[in-house]
Amino acid sequence: RPEFALFNVLEAARKNHIENFIYASSNAVVGEQEPPINEEKIPAPISPYGASKLAGEALCSAYYHSYDIRAISLRFANCYGPYSDHKTSVVAKFIRRAKQGKALIIYGDGNQTRDFIHAQDVCRAIDLALECDSQALNAGRDTSDSGLIFQIGTGRETEIIKLADMIRDLAVESGIKASDVVLEKEQKGDIKKNYADISKAKELLEFKAQIELYTGLKRVWT
């Protein structure tokens, strides 16, 4: 189970005197709230996934306060990138189905939004968090005193229907007929609108996403 795995890794970090620890959290911890999402939003997850990530943040906070492990929680937006054909993320599914000539299935009206960030930018954020000096990080402690938390995304929202159109365009560029788009009943626990406010990450980590969505999708497609 994920929470037990995280506990074991944090215990290993404590026993081996590891000072810096990065936890891959998610925007899903905040649930359905008015975007842009910043670190001041009170977490209210509406899915088991979001709840599990919030539990992980709490565990990191406990180790931060109890053992001086600099446990930083990075709340990633919707990540996508290479070598993800097997994944169930919306980008991976759309690209996989588009290459197969199958319909792109959207749950809901397609107007729901997400903040899509390329894996390369995610890796940059992790590197910057590890390299950031402790004084700067301590200055950025969030007001709930729950440890070190950063929203990591592009700061831009994209409608799912527009994402589908981009991938359909990539298919046509590759000589594949554009897939149909099929709208189905929305799923419970699916957040309507979500994108990150990365002001804190910009200020303290000097982070800014560099890869535009269409460019990133094209890299993944090829």
PDB file of C-alpha atoms in Angstrom:
ATOM      1  CA  ARG A   1       0.000   0.000   0.000  1.00  0.00           C
ATOM      2  CA  PRO A   2       1.326   3.481  -0.918  1.00  0.00           C
ATOM      3  CA  GLU A   3       1.142   4.923   2.607  1.00  0.00           C
ATOM      4  CA  PHE A   4       3.137   2.022   4.026  1.00  0.00           C
ATOM      5  CA  ALA A   5       5.697   2.336   1.240  1.00  0.00           C
ATOM      6  CA  LEU A   6       6.143   6.048   1.982  1.00  0.00           C
ATOM      7  CA  PHE A   7       6.520   5.328   5.699  1.00  0.00           C
ATOM      8  CA  ASN A   8       9.220   2.760   4.948  1.00  0.00           C
ATOM      9  CA  VAL A   9      11.110   5.178   2.696  1.00  0.00           C
ATOM     10  CA  LEU A  10      10.905   7.990   5.264  1.00  0.00           C
ATOM     11  CA  GLU A  11      12.121   5.610   7.958  1.00  0.00           C
ATOM     12  CA  ALA A  12      15.048   4.645   5.751  1.00  0.00           C
ATOM     13  CA  ALA A  13      15.802   8.339   5.216  1.00  0.00           C
ATOM     14  CA  ARG A  14      15.717   8.970   8.974  1.00  0.00           C
ATOM     15  CA  LYS A  15      17.945   6.018   9.828  1.00  0.00           C
ATOM     16  CA  ASN A  16      20.465   6.962   7.158  1.00  0.00           C
ATOM     17  CA  HIS A  17      20.481  10.650   8.100  1.00  0.00           C
ATOM     18  CA  ILE A  18      19.107  11.843   4.759  1.00  0.00           C
ATOM     19  CA  GLU A  19      18.489  15.574   4.950  1.00  0.00           C
ATOM     20  CA  ASN A  20      16.473  16.199   1.775  1.00  0.00           C
ATOM     21  CA  PHE A  21      13.361  14.288   0.744  1.00  0.00           C
ATOM     22  CA  ILE A  22      10.991  14.980  -2.153  1.00  0.00           C
ATOM     23  CA  TYR A  23       7.435  13.654  -2.062  1.00  0.00           C
ATOM     24  CA  ALA A  24       5.500  13.497  -5.333  1.00  0.00           C
ATOM     25  CA  SER A  25       2.101  14.830  -4.307  1.00  0.00           C
ATOM     26  CA  SER A  26      -0.745  16.051  -6.500  1.00  0.00           C
ATOM     27  CA  ASN A  27      -3.191  18.881  -7.102  1.00  0.00           C
ATOM     28  CA  ALA A  28      -5.850  16.274  -6.310  1.00  0.00           C
ATOM     29  CA  VAL A  29      -5.390  16.936  -2.581  1.00  0.00           C
ATOM     30  CA  VAL A  30      -7.326  20.209  -2.819  1.00  0.00           C
ATOM     31  CA  GLY A  31     -10.413  18.707  -4.446  1.00  0.00           C
ATOM     32  CA  GLU A  32     -13.044  20.841  -6.169  1.00  0.00           C
ATOM     33  CA  GLN A  33     -12.013  24.441  -5.516  1.00  0.00           C
ATOM     34  CA  GLU A  34     -11.881  27.613  -7.548  1.00  0.00           C
ATOM     35  CA  PRO A  35      -8.616  27.741  -9.509  1.00  0.00           C
ATOM     36  CA  PRO A  36      -5.888  28.784  -9.731  1.00  0.00           C
ATOM     37  CA  ILE A  37      -4.834  26.467  -6.925  1.00  0.00           C
ATOM     38  CA  ASN A  38      -2.205  27.745  -4.514  1.00  0.00           C
ATOM     39  CA  GLU A  39      -0.722  26.367  -1.313  1.00  0.00           C
ATOM     40  CA  GLU A  40      -3.170  28.318   0.849  1.00  0.00           C
ATOM     41  CA  LYS A  41      -6.197  26.334  -0.323  1.00  0.00           C
ATOM     42  CA  ILE A  42      -7.522  24.061   2.423  1.00  0.00           C
ATOM     43  CA  PRO A  43      -7.191  20.439   1.239  1.00  0.00           C
ATOM     44  CA  ALA A  44     -10.520  18.715   0.593  1.00  0.00           C
ATOM     45  CA  PRO A  45      -9.886  15.714  -1.682  1.00  0.00           C
ATOM     46  CA  ILE A  46     -12.886  14.171  -3.442  1.00  0.00           C
ATOM     47  CA  SER A  47     -11.157  11.009  -4.661  1.00  0.00           C
ATOM     48  CA  PRO A  48      -9.298   8.180  -2.900  1.00  0.00           C
ATOM     49  CA  TYR A  49      -6.211   9.139  -4.899  1.00  0.00           C
ATOM     50  CA  GLY A  50      -6.298  12.715  -3.606  1.00  0.00           C
ATOM     51  CA  ALA A  51      -6.907  11.497  -0.055  1.00  0.00           C
ATOM     52  CA  SER A  52      -3.921   9.150  -0.228  1.00  0.00           C
ATOM     53  CA  LYS A  53      -1.692  11.983  -1.442  1.00  0.00           C
ATOM     54  CA  LEU A  54      -2.882  14.215   1.405  1.00  0.00           C
ATOM     55  CA  ALA A  55      -2.066  11.445   3.884  1.00  0.00           C
ATOM     56  CA  GLY A  56       1.407  11.294   2.366  1.00  0.00           C
ATOM     57  CA  GLU A  57       1.861  15.034   2.842  1.00  0.00           C
ATOM     58  CA  ALA A  58       0.860  14.683   6.496  1.00  0.00           C
ATOM     59  CA  LEU A  59       3.417  11.929   7.000  1.00  0.00           C
ATOM     60  CA  CYS A  60       6.127  14.052   5.394  1.00  0.00           C
ATOM     61  CA  SER A  61       5.153  16.949   7.643  1.00  0.00           C
ATOM     62  CA  ALA A  62       5.462  14.718  10.710  1.00  0.00           C
ATOM     63  CA  TYR A  63       8.968  13.645   9.740  1.00  0.00           C
ATOM     64  CA  TYR A  64       9.883  17.230   8.922  1.00  0.00           C
ATOM     65  CA  HIS A  65       8.901  18.413  12.404  1.00  0.00           C
ATOM     66  CA  SER A  66      10.074  15.369  14.341  1.00  0.00           C
ATOM     67  CA  TYR A  67      13.355  14.452  12.664  1.00  0.00           C
ATOM     68  CA  ASP A  68      14.484  17.556  10.755  1.00  0.00           C
ATOM     69  CA  ILE A  69      14.199  15.777   7.434  1.00  0.00           C
ATOM     70  CA  ARG A  70      13.600  18.481   4.863  1.00  0.00           C
ATOM     71  CA  ALA A  71      10.580  16.701   3.389  1.00  0.00           C
ATOM     72  CA  ILE A  72       9.256  18.782   0.512  1.00  0.00           C
ATOM     73  CA  SER A  73       5.872  17.970  -1.010  1.00  0.00           C
ATOM     74  CA  LEU A  74       5.546  18.952  -4.655  1.00  0.00           C
ATOM     75  CA  ARG A  75       1.926  19.039  -5.758  1.00  0.00           C
ATOM     76  CA  PHE A  76       2.258  18.152  -9.403  1.00  0.00           C
ATOM     77  CA  ALA A  77      -0.341  19.092 -11.969  1.00  0.00           C
ATOM     78  CA  ASN A  78      -1.216  16.503 -14.657  1.00  0.00           C
ATOM     79  CA  CYS A  79       2.123  15.055 -15.697  1.00  0.00           C
ATOM     80  CA  TYR A  80       2.789  13.590 -19.129  1.00  0.00           C
ATOM     81  CA  GLY A  81       5.905  12.526 -20.986  1.00  0.00           C
ATOM     82  CA  PRO A  82       7.765   9.783 -22.844  1.00  0.00           C
ATOM     83  CA  TYR A  83       7.597   6.077 -21.984  1.00  0.00           C
ATOM     84  CA  SER A  84       4.038   6.444 -20.683  1.00  0.00           C
ATOM     85  CA  ASP A  85       2.142   4.383 -23.260  1.00  0.00           C
ATOM     86  CA  HIS A  86       1.032   1.939 -20.575  1.00  0.00           C
ATOM     87  CA  LYS A  87      -0.361   4.585 -18.232  1.00  0.00           C
ATOM     88  CA  THR A  88      -4.005   5.493 -17.672  1.00  0.00           C
ATOM     89  CA  SER A  89      -3.575   9.281 -17.699  1.00  0.00           C
ATOM     90  CA  VAL A  90      -5.734  11.202 -20.155  1.00  0.00           C
ATOM     91  CA  VAL A  91      -2.763  12.157 -22.346  1.00  0.00           C
ATOM     92  CA  ALA A  92      -1.450   8.596 -22.515  1.00  0.00           C
ATOM     93  CA  LYS A  93      -4.901   7.179 -23.270  1.00  0.00           C
ATOM     94  CA  PHE A  94      -5.679   9.761 -25.944  1.00  0.00           C
ATOM     95  CA  ILE A  95      -2.372   9.247 -27.746  1.00  0.00           C
ATOM     96  CA  ARG A  96      -2.602   5.482 -27.523  1.00  0.00           C
ATOM     97  CA  ARG A  97      -6.134   5.418 -28.898  1.00  0.00           C
ATOM     98  CA  ALA A  98      -5.402   8.029 -31.575  1.00  0.00           C
ATOM     99  CA  LYS A  99      -2.513   5.942 -32.912  1.00  0.00           C
ATOM    100  CA  GLN A 100      -4.871   2.954 -33.032  1.00  0.00           C
ATOM    101  CA  GLY A 101      -7.551   4.958 -34.840  1.00  0.00           C
ATOM    102  CA  LYS A 102      -9.965   4.535 -31.937  1.00  0.00           C
ATOM    103  CA  ALA A 103     -12.360   7.143 -30.566  1.00  0.00           C
ATOM    104  CA  LEU A 104     -11.157   9.514 -27.865  1.00  0.00           C
ATOM    105  CA  ILE A 105     -13.528   9.127 -24.931  1.00  0.00           C
ATOM    106  CA  ILE A 106     -14.223  12.142 -22.730  1.00  0.00           C
ATOM    107  CA  TYR A 107     -16.210  11.754 -19.521  1.00  0.00           C
ATOM    108  CA  GLY A 108     -18.361  14.856 -19.237  1.00  0.00           C
ATOM    109  CA  ASP A 109     -18.816  17.751 -21.657  1.00  0.00           C
ATOM    110  CA  GLY A 110     -15.106  18.231 -22.339  1.00  0.00           C
ATOM    111  CA  ASN A 111     -15.020  21.680 -20.768  1.00  0.00           C
ATOM    112  CA  GLN A 112     -13.281  20.459 -17.634  1.00  0.00           C
ATOM    113  CA  THR A 113      -9.755  21.851 -17.426  1.00  0.00           C
ATOM    114  CA  ARG A 114      -6.379  20.611 -16.314  1.00  0.00           C
ATOM    115  CA  ASP A 115      -2.835  21.946 -16.060  1.00  0.00           C
ATOM    116  CA  PHE A 116      -0.590  19.656 -18.126  1.00  0.00           C
ATOM    117  CA  ILE A 117       3.133  19.647 -17.327  1.00  0.00           C
ATOM    118  CA  HIS A 118       5.821  17.730 -19.204  1.00  0.00           C
ATOM    119  CA  ALA A 119       8.011  15.250 -17.308  1.00  0.00           C
ATOM    120  CA  GLN A 120      11.112  17.248 -18.200  1.00  0.00           C
ATOM    121  CA  ASP A 121       9.728  20.279 -16.361  1.00  0.00           C
ATOM    122  CA  VAL A 122       8.749  18.029 -13.447  1.00  0.00           C
ATOM    123  CA  CYS A 123      12.352  16.826 -13.193  1.00  0.00           C
ATOM    124  CA  ARG A 124      13.584  20.424 -13.246  1.00  0.00           C
ATOM    125  CA  ALA A 125      11.262  21.280 -10.366  1.00  0.00           C
ATOM    126  CA  ILE A 126      12.589  18.353  -8.334  1.00  0.00           C
ATOM    127  CA  ASP A 127      16.196  19.397  -8.971  1.00  0.00           C
ATOM    128  CA  LEU A 128      15.456  22.987  -7.976  1.00  0.00           C
ATOM    129  CA  ALA A 129      13.702  21.880  -4.781  1.00  0.00           C
ATOM    130  CA  LEU A 130      16.676  19.734  -3.811  1.00  0.00           C
ATOM    131  CA  GLU A 131      19.137  22.539  -4.520  1.00  0.00           C
ATOM    132  CA  CYS A 132      17.194  25.333  -2.816  1.00  0.00           C
ATOM    133  CA  ASP A 133      18.824  26.516   0.405  1.00  0.00           C
ATOM    134  CA  SER A 134      17.068  25.875   3.697  1.00  0.00           C
ATOM    135  CA  GLN A 135      16.762  29.554   4.600  1.00  0.00           C
ATOM    136  CA  ALA A 136      14.720  30.270   1.484  1.00  0.00           C
ATOM    137  CA  LEU A 137      12.532  27.222   2.044  1.00  0.00           C
ATOM    138  CA  ASN A 138      11.873  28.080   5.679  1.00  0.00           C
ATOM    139  CA  ALA A 139      10.790  31.542   4.553  1.00  0.00           C
ATOM    140  CA  GLY A 140       8.213  29.840   2.370  1.00  0.00           C
ATOM    141  CA  ARG A 141       6.539  27.740   5.026  1.00  0.00           C
ATOM    142  CA  ASP A 142       2.826  27.727   4.348  1.00  0.00           C
ATOM    143  CA  THR A 143       0.477  29.351   6.831  1.00  0.00           C
ATOM    144  CA  SER A 144      -1.038  26.061   7.985  1.00  0.00           C
ATOM    145  CA  ASP A 145       2.402  25.045   9.290  1.00  0.00           C
ATOM    146  CA  SER A 146       2.140  21.726   7.488  1.00  0.00           C
ATOM    147  CA  GLY A 147       5.679  21.679   6.175  1.00  0.00           C
ATOM    148  CA  LEU A 148       7.085  22.560   2.787  1.00  0.00           C
ATOM    149  CA  ILE A 149       4.556  22.423  -0.038  1.00  0.00           C
ATOM    150  CA  PHE A 150       4.778  23.743  -3.591  1.00  0.00           C
ATOM    151  CA  GLN A 151       2.341  23.762  -6.492  1.00  0.00           C
ATOM    152  CA  ILE A 152       4.162  22.589  -9.616  1.00  0.00           C
ATOM    153  CA  GLY A 153       2.538  23.120 -12.995  1.00  0.00           C
ATOM    154  CA  THR A 154       2.512  25.512 -15.927  1.00  0.00           C
ATOM    155  CA  GLY A 155      -0.040  27.886 -14.463  1.00  0.00           C
ATOM    156  CA  ARG A 156      -2.194  27.446 -17.574  1.00  0.00           C
ATOM    157  CA  GLU A 157      -5.481  25.568 -17.906  1.00  0.00           C
ATOM    158  CA  THR A 158      -6.440  23.496 -20.934  1.00  0.00           C
ATOM    159  CA  GLU A 159      -9.891  22.130 -21.664  1.00  0.00           C
ATOM    160  CA  ILE A 160      -9.963  18.371 -22.207  1.00  0.00           C
ATOM    161  CA  ILE A 161     -11.767  18.864 -25.522  1.00  0.00           C
ATOM    162  CA  LYS A 162      -8.901  21.106 -26.670  1.00  0.00           C
ATOM    163  CA  LEU A 163      -6.394  18.470 -25.578  1.00  0.00           C
ATOM    164  CA  ALA A 164      -8.276  15.965 -27.724  1.00  0.00           C
ATOM    165  CA  ASP A 165      -8.148  18.367 -30.685  1.00  0.00           C
ATOM    166  CA  MET A 166      -4.375  18.770 -30.312  1.00  0.00           C
ATOM    167  CA  ILE A 167      -3.875  15.021 -30.359  1.00  0.00           C
ATOM    168  CA  ARG A 168      -6.204  14.656 -33.338  1.00  0.00           C
ATOM    169  CA  ASP A 169      -4.041  17.230 -35.142  1.00  0.00           C
ATOM    170  CA  LEU A 170      -0.907  15.240 -34.299  1.00  0.00           C
ATOM    171  CA  ALA A 171      -2.537  12.143 -35.755  1.00  0.00           C
ATOM    172  CA  VAL A 172      -3.320  13.941 -39.011  1.00  0.00           C
ATOM    173  CA  GLU A 173       0.261  15.261 -39.181  1.00  0.00           C
ATOM    174  CA  SER A 174       1.413  11.642 -38.894  1.00  0.00           C
ATOM    175  CA  GLY A 175      -0.848  10.492 -41.703  1.00  0.00           C
ATOM    176  CA  ILE A 176      -3.462   8.930 -39.424  1.00  0.00           C
ATOM    177  CA  LYS A 177      -7.142   9.756 -39.750  1.00  0.00           C
ATOM    178  CA  ALA A 178      -8.324  11.922 -36.860  1.00  0.00           C
ATOM    179  CA  SER A 179     -10.193   9.926 -34.238  1.00  0.00           C
ATOM    180  CA  ASP A 180     -13.790  10.672 -33.363  1.00  0.00           C
ATOM    181  CA  VAL A 181     -14.467  12.264 -29.983  1.00  0.00           C
ATOM    182  CA  VAL A 182     -17.111  10.550 -27.862  1.00  0.00           C
ATOM    183  CA  LEU A 183     -18.668  12.225 -24.817  1.00  0.00           C
ATOM    184  CA  GLU A 184     -19.819   9.927 -22.042  1.00  0.00           C
ATOM    185  CA  LYS A 185     -21.336  10.439 -18.601  1.00  0.00           C
ATOM    186  CA  GLU A 186     -19.012  12.248 -16.221  1.00  0.00           C
ATOM    187  CA  GLN A 187     -17.350  10.203 -13.516  1.00  0.00           C
ATOM    188  CA  LYS A 188     -17.810  10.794  -9.799  1.00  0.00           C
ATOM    189  CA  GLY A 189     -14.781  12.326  -8.124  1.00  0.00           C
ATOM    190  CA  ASP A 190     -13.712  14.051 -11.341  1.00  0.00           C
ATOM    191  CA  ILE A 191     -12.688  17.660 -10.677  1.00  0.00           C
ATOM    192  CA  LYS A 192     -14.242  20.198 -13.050  1.00  0.00           C
ATOM    193  CA  LYS A 193     -11.518  22.826 -13.235  1.00  0.00           C
ATOM    194  CA  ASN A 194      -7.964  22.722 -11.976  1.00  0.00           C
ATOM    195  CA  TYR A 195      -4.751  24.559 -12.710  1.00  0.00           C
ATOM    196  CA  ALA A 196      -1.864  25.644 -10.541  1.00  0.00           C
ATOM    197  CA  ASP A 197      -0.773  28.987  -9.168  1.00  0.00           C
ATOM    198  CA  ILE A 198       3.005  28.539  -9.215  1.00  0.00           C
ATOM    199  CA  SER A 199       3.889  31.938  -7.704  1.00  0.00           C
ATOM    200  CA  LYS A 200       5.525  30.370  -4.647  1.00  0.00           C
ATOM    201  CA  ALA A 201       7.603  27.969  -6.751  1.00  0.00           C
ATOM    202  CA  LYS A 202       8.679  30.865  -8.981  1.00  0.00           C
ATOM    203  CA  GLU A 203       9.736  32.968  -6.008  1.00  0.00           C
ATOM    204  CA  LEU A 204      11.493  30.379  -3.850  1.00  0.00           C
ATOM    205  CA  LEU A 205      12.577  27.692  -6.314  1.00  0.00           C
ATOM    206  CA  GLU A 206      12.941  29.966  -9.354  1.00  0.00           C
ATOM    207  CA  PHE A 207      10.836  27.434 -11.236  1.00  0.00           C
ATOM    208  CA  LYS A 208       8.931  28.064 -14.432  1.00  0.00           C
ATOM    209  CA  ALA A 209       7.740  25.416 -16.869  1.00  0.00           C
ATOM    210  CA  GLN A 210       9.504  25.693 -20.221  1.00  0.00           C
ATOM    211  CA  ILE A 211       7.718  23.228 -22.504  1.00  0.00           C
ATOM    212  CA  GLU A 212       4.535  24.353 -24.250  1.00  0.00           C
ATOM    213  CA  LEU A 213       1.765  21.756 -24.321  1.00  0.00           C
ATOM    214  CA  TYR A 214       1.626  21.141 -28.079  1.00  0.00           C
ATOM    215  CA  THR A 215       5.423  20.874 -28.245  1.00  0.00           C
ATOM    216  CA  GLY A 216       5.414  18.409 -25.366  1.00  0.00           C
ATOM    217  CA  LEU A 217       2.620  16.331 -26.893  1.00  0.00           C
ATOM    218  CA  LYS A 218       4.511  16.174 -30.182  1.00  0.00           C
ATOM    219  CA  ARG A 219       7.584  14.840 -28.379  1.00  0.00           C
ATOM    220  CA  VAL A 220       5.504  12.170 -26.699  1.00  0.00           C
ATOM    221  CA  TRP A 221       3.760  11.233 -29.950  1.00  0.00           C
ATOM    222  CA  THR A 222       7.038  10.617 -31.746  1.00  0.00           C
TER     223      THR A 222
END
